């Protein structure tokens, strides 16, 4: 349903009535490109939608309520918007206030700032070719993401940071650990200006204890993925795939602040698949001296990463890894990854030298 001047879908009559309004068979409701729409109905009647299972709302920036009265939707689980899926298990009425979902002042999003972007009801973030500004999740919403399960972002060229982490310099506050407890899947593609998934600092640490899949493709400004302080929180991470990111140098970045000296072993206990391809600036998985334990790693792919010299500078344990898939074919892991990479580099250099000698003769 479209209309530039439409403010309501159902208009309130002059004679007020307290009768309940029922849409007995309505299953799908789509509202799109309604710049003046303030609500479905602004009167005080109660609404019942016994069959409603799909609600899609897109480009309705002035929508701040659905109905003023009670609105019951027993089959509706979420609302689909251009920002993502919003939980609506309690019906179509909005209980959260706009203040709870204010975006960062620097973000300048084009997506609605109203109640449809309530972060504490957010199930999924799904953004395709939308301008959301520089940040998707503002700092003041980090503690409201208990329901968030999935993030998919494609083609947002102004985005610089997925989670805004503010540096609280000059304060005496201790370090804050923020968990995103139910986030399981993150997919980022064609986000050209993305510099950080989350910018680490000494005041705030983000943890993702249930993240299982992370896929990053064509994010040319990204230089690293995780920081040393939060990588041990990734206890459920199983699949990590990074491709076609020309400036990525490492997966795990060492921080300027010294980490706890007692923590000298980095574990990714469930990581099964690690695929790295078309990363011309990639130097290694981590260039710190900590030991790495990857006890479940079965698939390791390293292709078109011409700058790599070591996998890690510390010891790396991969008891289940049998072969590495490289641009030159599969290589059996007889000792460890670092030794294999060194051998492979020597083989490549020897091959190039032989070609040069052959051409010279």
Short mmCIF file of C-alpha atoms in Angstrom, two decimals:
data_model
loop_
_atom_site.label_atom_id
_atom_site.label_comp_id
_atom_site.label_asym_id
_atom_site.label_seq_id
_atom_site.Cartn_x
_atom_site.Cartn_y
_atom_site.Cartn_z
CA UNK A 1 0.00 0.00 0.00
CA UNK A 2 1.48 3.34 -1.07
CA UNK A 3 0.42 6.96 -0.71
CA UNK A 4 2.40 10.16 -0.16
CA UNK A 5 -0.30 11.94 1.88
CA UNK A 6 -1.84 9.03 3.81
CA UNK A 7 -1.68 9.51 7.60
CA UNK A 8 -3.84 6.60 8.78
CA UNK A 9 -5.17 3.42 7.24
CA UNK A 10 -8.47 3.41 9.17
CA UNK A 11 -9.89 6.84 9.89
CA UNK A 12 -11.62 7.55 13.20
CA UNK A 13 -15.24 8.62 12.85
CA UNK A 14 -16.65 11.70 14.59
CA UNK A 15 -18.93 9.56 16.72
CA UNK A 16 -16.69 7.63 19.07
CA UNK A 17 -17.33 3.95 19.61
CA UNK A 18 -15.79 1.44 22.01
CA UNK A 19 -16.59 -1.54 19.83
CA UNK A 20 -13.84 -4.03 19.10
CA UNK A 21 -12.65 -4.14 15.48
CA UNK A 22 -11.90 -7.59 14.06
CA UNK A 23 -10.06 -8.54 10.86
CA UNK A 24 -10.92 -12.26 10.95
CA UNK A 25 -9.17 -13.46 7.78
CA UNK A 26 -6.37 -10.93 7.20
CA UNK A 27 -3.09 -12.87 7.02
CA UNK A 28 -0.68 -10.44 5.36
CA UNK A 29 -0.31 -6.69 5.95
CA UNK A 30 2.27 -4.68 3.99
CA UNK A 31 2.82 -0.94 4.41
CA UNK A 32 5.46 0.61 2.17
CA UNK A 33 6.57 4.08 1.08
CA UNK A 34 4.10 6.00 3.26
CA UNK A 35 6.09 9.06 4.36
CA UNK A 36 3.19 10.68 6.30
CA UNK A 37 1.73 7.60 7.93
CA UNK A 38 1.38 8.06 11.71
CA UNK A 39 -0.51 4.89 12.55
CA UNK A 40 -2.89 2.24 11.32
CA UNK A 41 -5.67 3.70 13.51
CA UNK A 42 -5.39 6.51 16.06
CA UNK A 43 -8.73 5.99 17.82
CA UNK A 44 -9.20 4.07 21.07
CA UNK A 45 -10.92 0.97 19.67
CA UNK A 46 -9.38 -2.43 20.38
CA UNK A 47 -8.31 -4.46 17.34
CA UNK A 48 -8.13 -8.23 16.90
CA UNK A 49 -6.16 -9.92 14.12
CA UNK A 50 -6.65 -13.68 14.69
CA UNK A 51 -5.16 -14.78 11.34
CA UNK A 52 -2.37 -12.23 10.88
CA UNK A 53 1.03 -13.89 10.42
CA UNK A 54 3.04 -11.49 8.21
CA UNK A 55 3.53 -7.76 8.70
CA UNK A 56 5.98 -5.81 6.54
CA UNK A 57 6.64 -2.13 7.13
CA UNK A 58 9.13 -0.21 4.99
CA UNK A 59 9.82 3.50 4.46
CA UNK A 60 7.26 4.79 6.95
CA UNK A 61 9.46 7.24 8.90
CA UNK A 62 6.63 8.94 10.85
CA UNK A 63 5.02 5.73 12.12
CA UNK A 64 5.19 5.85 15.93
CA UNK A 65 2.22 3.66 16.89
CA UNK A 66 -0.01 1.07 15.27
CA UNK A 67 -3.22 1.54 17.21
CA UNK A 68 -3.95 3.60 20.31
CA UNK A 69 -6.08 0.84 21.81
CA UNK A 70 -5.15 -2.77 22.42
CA UNK A 71 -4.16 -4.74 19.33
CA UNK A 72 -4.14 -8.55 19.65
CA UNK A 73 -2.25 -10.76 17.17
CA UNK A 74 -1.96 -14.34 18.51
CA UNK A 75 -0.12 -15.71 15.44
CA UNK A 76 2.24 -12.82 14.74
CA UNK A 77 5.86 -13.37 15.90
CA UNK A 78 7.68 -10.44 14.33
CA UNK A 79 7.42 -7.41 12.05
CA UNK A 80 9.65 -7.30 8.97
CA UNK A 81 11.16 -3.85 8.31
CA UNK A 82 13.96 -2.52 6.12
CA UNK A 83 16.14 -2.59 9.24
CA UNK A 84 15.35 -6.15 10.25
CA UNK A 85 12.92 -8.32 12.19
CA UNK A 86 11.30 -6.85 15.31
CA UNK A 87 9.75 -9.20 17.87
CA UNK A 88 6.03 -8.64 18.38
CA UNK A 89 4.98 -11.54 20.57
CA UNK A 90 2.81 -9.18 22.62
CA UNK A 91 0.94 -7.82 19.60
CA UNK A 92 1.26 -4.82 17.33
CA UNK A 93 1.30 -2.19 20.04
CA UNK A 94 4.67 -0.65 20.85
CA UNK A 95 5.64 -0.54 24.50
CA UNK A 96 9.16 0.89 24.11
CA UNK A 97 9.81 4.60 23.99
CA UNK A 98 11.59 6.43 21.21
CA UNK A 99 14.28 7.57 23.63
CA UNK A 100 15.45 3.99 24.03
CA UNK A 101 16.25 3.70 20.34
CA UNK A 102 17.91 7.01 19.56
CA UNK A 103 20.63 6.69 16.96
CA UNK A 104 24.07 8.22 17.30
CA UNK A 105 24.04 11.86 16.26
CA UNK A 106 26.77 11.17 13.72
CA UNK A 107 24.94 8.30 12.10
CA UNK A 108 22.34 10.26 10.16
CA UNK A 109 20.30 7.16 9.27
CA UNK A 110 17.61 7.18 6.64
CA UNK A 111 15.82 4.28 8.30
CA UNK A 112 13.02 5.27 10.68
CA UNK A 113 14.14 6.51 14.10
CA UNK A 114 10.80 5.59 15.62
CA UNK A 115 9.55 2.60 17.51
CA UNK A 116 10.07 0.20 14.63
CA UNK A 117 13.78 0.31 15.43
CA UNK A 118 13.41 -0.70 19.07
CA UNK A 119 16.64 -2.54 19.81
CA UNK A 120 15.38 -4.50 22.80
CA UNK A 121 12.83 -6.25 20.54
CA UNK A 122 15.24 -6.74 17.65
CA UNK A 123 15.56 -10.33 16.39
CA UNK A 124 17.49 -9.76 13.17
CA UNK A 125 19.27 -6.90 11.44
CA UNK A 126 18.86 -7.23 7.66
CA UNK A 127 20.17 -4.26 5.70
CA UNK A 128 20.52 -4.29 1.93
CA UNK A 129 21.74 -1.20 0.10
CA UNK A 130 20.39 1.15 2.77
CA UNK A 131 22.14 4.21 4.19
CA UNK A 132 22.30 3.64 7.95
CA UNK A 133 25.02 6.20 8.57
CA UNK A 134 28.36 5.32 10.15
CA UNK A 135 27.05 2.98 12.85
CA UNK A 136 24.31 0.32 12.95
CA UNK A 137 23.99 -0.20 16.71
CA UNK A 138 24.68 2.94 18.80
CA UNK A 139 26.57 2.76 22.07
CA UNK A 140 23.48 3.42 24.22
CA UNK A 141 21.72 0.38 22.71
CA UNK A 142 24.44 -2.22 23.37
CA UNK A 143 22.75 -3.46 26.53
CA UNK A 144 19.40 -3.85 24.74
CA UNK A 145 20.39 -6.61 22.30
CA UNK A 146 19.34 -9.65 24.31
CA UNK A 147 17.07 -10.99 21.53
CA UNK A 148 19.33 -10.26 18.57
CA UNK A 149 20.12 -13.50 16.69
CA UNK A 150 21.39 -12.54 13.25
CA UNK A 151 23.05 -9.67 11.38
CA UNK A 152 23.15 -9.50 7.57
CA UNK A 153 24.46 -6.34 5.93
CA UNK A 154 25.06 -5.95 2.22
CA UNK A 155 26.02 -2.89 0.23
CA UNK A 156 26.00 -0.11 2.84
CA UNK A 157 28.87 2.08 1.70
CA UNK A 158 28.70 4.71 4.47
CA UNK A 159 28.92 2.22 7.32
CA UNK A 160 32.18 2.32 9.29
CA UNK A 161 31.32 0.34 12.43
CA UNK A 162 28.64 -2.26 13.21
CA UNK A 163 28.67 -1.81 16.99
CA UNK A 164 29.53 1.66 18.26
CA UNK A 165 31.99 1.47 21.15
CA UNK A 166 32.68 4.89 22.66
CA UNK A 167 36.03 5.74 24.26
CA UNK A 168 35.19 7.08 27.75
CA UNK A 169 38.48 8.90 28.26
CA UNK A 170 38.87 11.02 31.36
CA UNK A 171 36.52 8.87 33.46
CA UNK A 172 37.31 6.67 36.43
CA UNK A 173 34.90 3.95 35.40
CA UNK A 174 36.15 0.37 35.36
CA UNK A 175 36.05 -1.74 32.22
CA UNK A 176 32.54 -2.72 31.08
CA UNK A 177 31.95 -6.13 29.54
CA UNK A 178 28.91 -6.19 27.24
CA UNK A 179 27.58 -9.55 26.04
CA UNK A 180 25.44 -9.97 22.92
CA UNK A 181 24.12 -13.29 24.27
CA UNK A 182 22.02 -14.73 21.43
CA UNK A 183 23.80 -13.47 18.32
CA UNK A 184 24.58 -16.56 16.24
CA UNK A 185 25.26 -15.44 12.69
CA UNK A 186 26.92 -12.38 11.12
CA UNK A 187 27.26 -11.91 7.35
CA UNK A 188 28.83 -8.77 5.88
CA UNK A 189 29.30 -8.18 2.14
CA UNK A 190 30.14 -5.16 -0.01
CA UNK A 191 30.49 -2.81 2.96
CA UNK A 192 33.28 -0.75 1.45
CA UNK A 193 33.86 1.79 4.24
CA UNK A 194 33.67 -0.69 7.12
CA UNK A 195 36.69 -0.17 9.40
CA UNK A 196 35.63 -2.13 12.48
CA UNK A 197 33.02 -4.64 13.47
CA UNK A 198 33.55 -3.16 16.92
CA UNK A 199 36.31 -0.73 17.85
CA UNK A 200 38.01 -2.07 20.94
CA UNK A 201 39.17 0.17 23.77
CA UNK A 202 40.12 -0.24 27.41
CA UNK A 203 36.71 0.85 28.73
CA UNK A 204 34.34 -1.48 26.84
CA UNK A 205 34.75 -5.10 25.73
CA UNK A 206 32.14 -6.85 23.60
CA UNK A 207 31.60 -10.60 23.94
CA UNK A 208 29.70 -12.95 21.62
CA UNK A 209 29.38 -16.24 23.53
CA UNK A 210 26.96 -17.89 21.04
CA UNK A 211 28.30 -16.63 17.72
CA UNK A 212 28.66 -19.68 15.44
CA UNK A 213 29.13 -18.22 11.94
CA UNK A 214 30.97 -15.14 10.72
CA UNK A 215 31.29 -14.39 7.00
CA UNK A 216 33.01 -11.27 5.62
CA UNK A 217 33.28 -10.52 1.90
CA UNK A 218 34.39 -7.44 -0.07
CA UNK A 219 34.95 -5.13 2.90
CA UNK A 220 37.98 -3.30 1.54
CA UNK A 221 38.62 -0.94 4.49
CA UNK A 222 38.57 -3.62 7.20
CA UNK A 223 42.03 -4.29 8.71
CA UNK A 224 41.22 -6.86 11.42
CA UNK A 225 38.25 -8.85 12.75
CA UNK A 226 38.73 -9.59 16.46
CA UNK A 227 40.83 -8.07 19.21
CA UNK A 228 42.94 -10.06 21.63
CA UNK A 229 40.76 -9.11 24.63
CA UNK A 230 37.55 -10.64 23.30
CA UNK A 231 38.59 -13.59 21.16
CA UNK A 232 38.35 -16.08 24.05
CA UNK A 233 34.63 -15.29 24.37
CA UNK A 234 34.00 -16.97 20.99
CA UNK A 235 33.43 -20.36 22.56
CA UNK A 236 30.78 -21.41 20.00
CA UNK A 237 32.38 -20.07 16.80
CA UNK A 238 32.40 -22.85 14.18
CA UNK A 239 32.76 -21.19 10.77
CA UNK A 240 34.92 -18.17 9.95
CA UNK A 241 35.15 -17.16 6.28
CA UNK A 242 36.89 -14.00 5.03
CA UNK A 243 37.35 -13.17 1.36
CA UNK A 244 38.21 -10.33 -1.02
CA UNK A 245 39.17 -7.80 1.70
CA UNK A 246 42.22 -6.01 0.37
CA UNK A 247 43.36 -4.34 3.62
CA UNK A 248 42.90 -7.09 6.21
CA UNK A 249 46.27 -7.78 7.84
CA UNK A 250 45.28 -10.10 10.71
CA UNK A 251 42.21 -11.84 12.07
CA UNK A 252 43.12 -11.28 15.73
CA UNK A 253 44.75 -7.94 16.49
CA UNK A 254 47.08 -7.35 19.41
CA UNK A 255 45.96 -4.41 21.53
CA UNK A 256 48.16 -1.56 22.66
CA UNK A 257 47.23 -2.18 26.29
CA UNK A 258 48.90 -5.23 27.78
CA UNK A 259 46.59 -8.17 28.33
CA UNK A 260 46.46 -10.26 31.48
CA UNK A 261 49.80 -12.13 31.56
CA UNK A 262 48.07 -15.15 33.09
CA UNK A 263 46.08 -15.64 29.88
CA UNK A 264 48.73 -16.95 27.48
CA UNK A 265 46.67 -19.47 25.55
CA UNK A 266 44.00 -18.42 23.06
CA UNK A 267 41.34 -21.06 22.46
CA UNK A 268 38.68 -21.32 19.78
CA UNK A 269 37.28 -24.63 21.04
CA UNK A 270 34.63 -25.26 18.35
CA UNK A 271 36.12 -23.67 15.23
CA UNK A 272 35.80 -26.26 12.45
CA UNK A 273 36.17 -24.28 9.23
CA UNK A 274 38.52 -21.35 8.55
CA UNK A 275 38.61 -20.02 4.97
CA UNK A 276 40.81 -17.09 3.95
CA UNK A 277 40.95 -16.05 0.30
CA UNK A 278 41.91 -13.02 -1.81
CA UNK A 279 43.50 -11.14 1.07
CA UNK A 280 46.55 -9.44 -0.50
CA UNK A 281 47.61 -7.66 2.73
CA UNK A 282 47.09 -10.62 5.04
CA UNK A 283 50.19 -11.28 7.19
CA UNK A 284 48.90 -13.91 9.59
CA UNK A 285 46.04 -15.07 11.77
CA UNK A 286 47.63 -13.37 14.79
CA UNK A 287 51.08 -11.75 15.07
CA UNK A 288 51.26 -11.90 18.86
CA UNK A 289 53.32 -14.52 20.67
CA UNK A 290 50.40 -16.25 22.43
CA UNK A 291 49.83 -19.93 21.82
CA UNK A 292 46.69 -20.88 19.87
CA UNK A 293 44.55 -23.95 20.41
CA UNK A 294 42.14 -24.95 17.65
CA UNK A 295 41.16 -28.47 18.76
CA UNK A 296 38.23 -28.95 16.32
CA UNK A 297 39.67 -27.33 13.19
CA UNK A 298 39.10 -29.66 10.23
CA UNK A 299 39.07 -27.30 7.22
CA UNK A 300 41.73 -24.65 6.60
CA UNK A 301 41.78 -22.81 3.30
CA UNK A 302 44.40 -20.15 2.51
CA UNK A 303 44.23 -18.89 -1.07
CA UNK A 304 45.62 -15.78 -2.75
CA UNK A 305 47.14 -14.45 0.48
CA UNK A 306 50.54 -13.57 -0.94
CA UNK A 307 51.73 -11.49 2.03
CA UNK A 308 51.33 -14.25 4.65
CA UNK A 309 54.54 -15.31 6.38
CA UNK A 310 53.30 -17.17 9.46
CA UNK A 311 49.96 -18.34 10.73
CA UNK A 312 50.81 -17.24 14.27
CA UNK A 313 54.08 -16.26 15.91
CA UNK A 314 53.31 -18.48 18.87
CA UNK A 315 52.66 -22.23 18.89
CA UNK A 316 49.44 -23.35 17.21
CA UNK A 317 47.73 -26.65 18.00
CA UNK A 318 45.39 -28.23 15.40
CA UNK A 319 45.14 -31.96 16.24
CA UNK A 320 42.20 -32.63 13.84
CA UNK A 321 43.64 -30.78 10.84
CA UNK A 322 44.98 -33.13 8.15
CA UNK A 323 45.39 -30.93 5.05
CA UNK A 324 45.49 -27.26 4.08
CA UNK A 325 43.78 -26.13 0.90
CA UNK A 326 46.08 -23.62 -0.83
CA UNK A 327 46.20 -21.99 -4.24
CA UNK A 328 48.70 -24.68 -5.23
CA UNK A 329 46.54 -27.62 -4.14
CA UNK A 330 46.08 -29.59 -0.93
CA UNK A 331 49.04 -29.91 1.45
CA UNK A 332 49.27 -32.49 4.21
CA UNK A 333 49.97 -31.14 7.68
CA UNK A 334 52.82 -33.27 9.02
CA UNK A 335 54.05 -30.96 11.79
CA UNK A 336 52.26 -27.64 12.28
CA UNK A 337 50.76 -24.87 10.15
CA UNK A 338 53.65 -22.46 10.60
CA UNK A 339 56.22 -25.02 9.44
CA UNK A 340 54.08 -25.92 6.42
CA UNK A 341 53.68 -22.27 5.40
CA UNK A 342 57.44 -21.76 5.65
CA UNK A 343 58.09 -24.84 3.54
CA UNK A 344 55.51 -23.76 1.00
CA UNK A 345 57.08 -20.30 0.68
CA UNK A 346 60.49 -21.89 0.09
CA UNK A 347 58.97 -24.13 -2.59
CA UNK A 348 57.37 -21.16 -4.34
CA UNK A 349 60.61 -19.16 -4.25
CA UNK A 350 62.52 -22.14 -5.65
CA UNK A 351 59.91 -22.58 -8.40
CA UNK A 352 60.17 -18.90 -9.37
CA UNK A 353 63.97 -19.07 -9.36
CA UNK A 354 63.93 -22.10 -11.67
CA UNK A 355 61.58 -20.31 -14.07
CA UNK A 356 63.92 -17.31 -14.17
CA UNK A 357 66.94 -19.52 -14.84
CA UNK A 358 65.05 -21.42 -17.54
CA UNK A 359 64.11 -18.19 -19.31
CA UNK A 360 67.67 -16.90 -19.02
CA UNK A 361 68.93 -19.93 -20.96
#
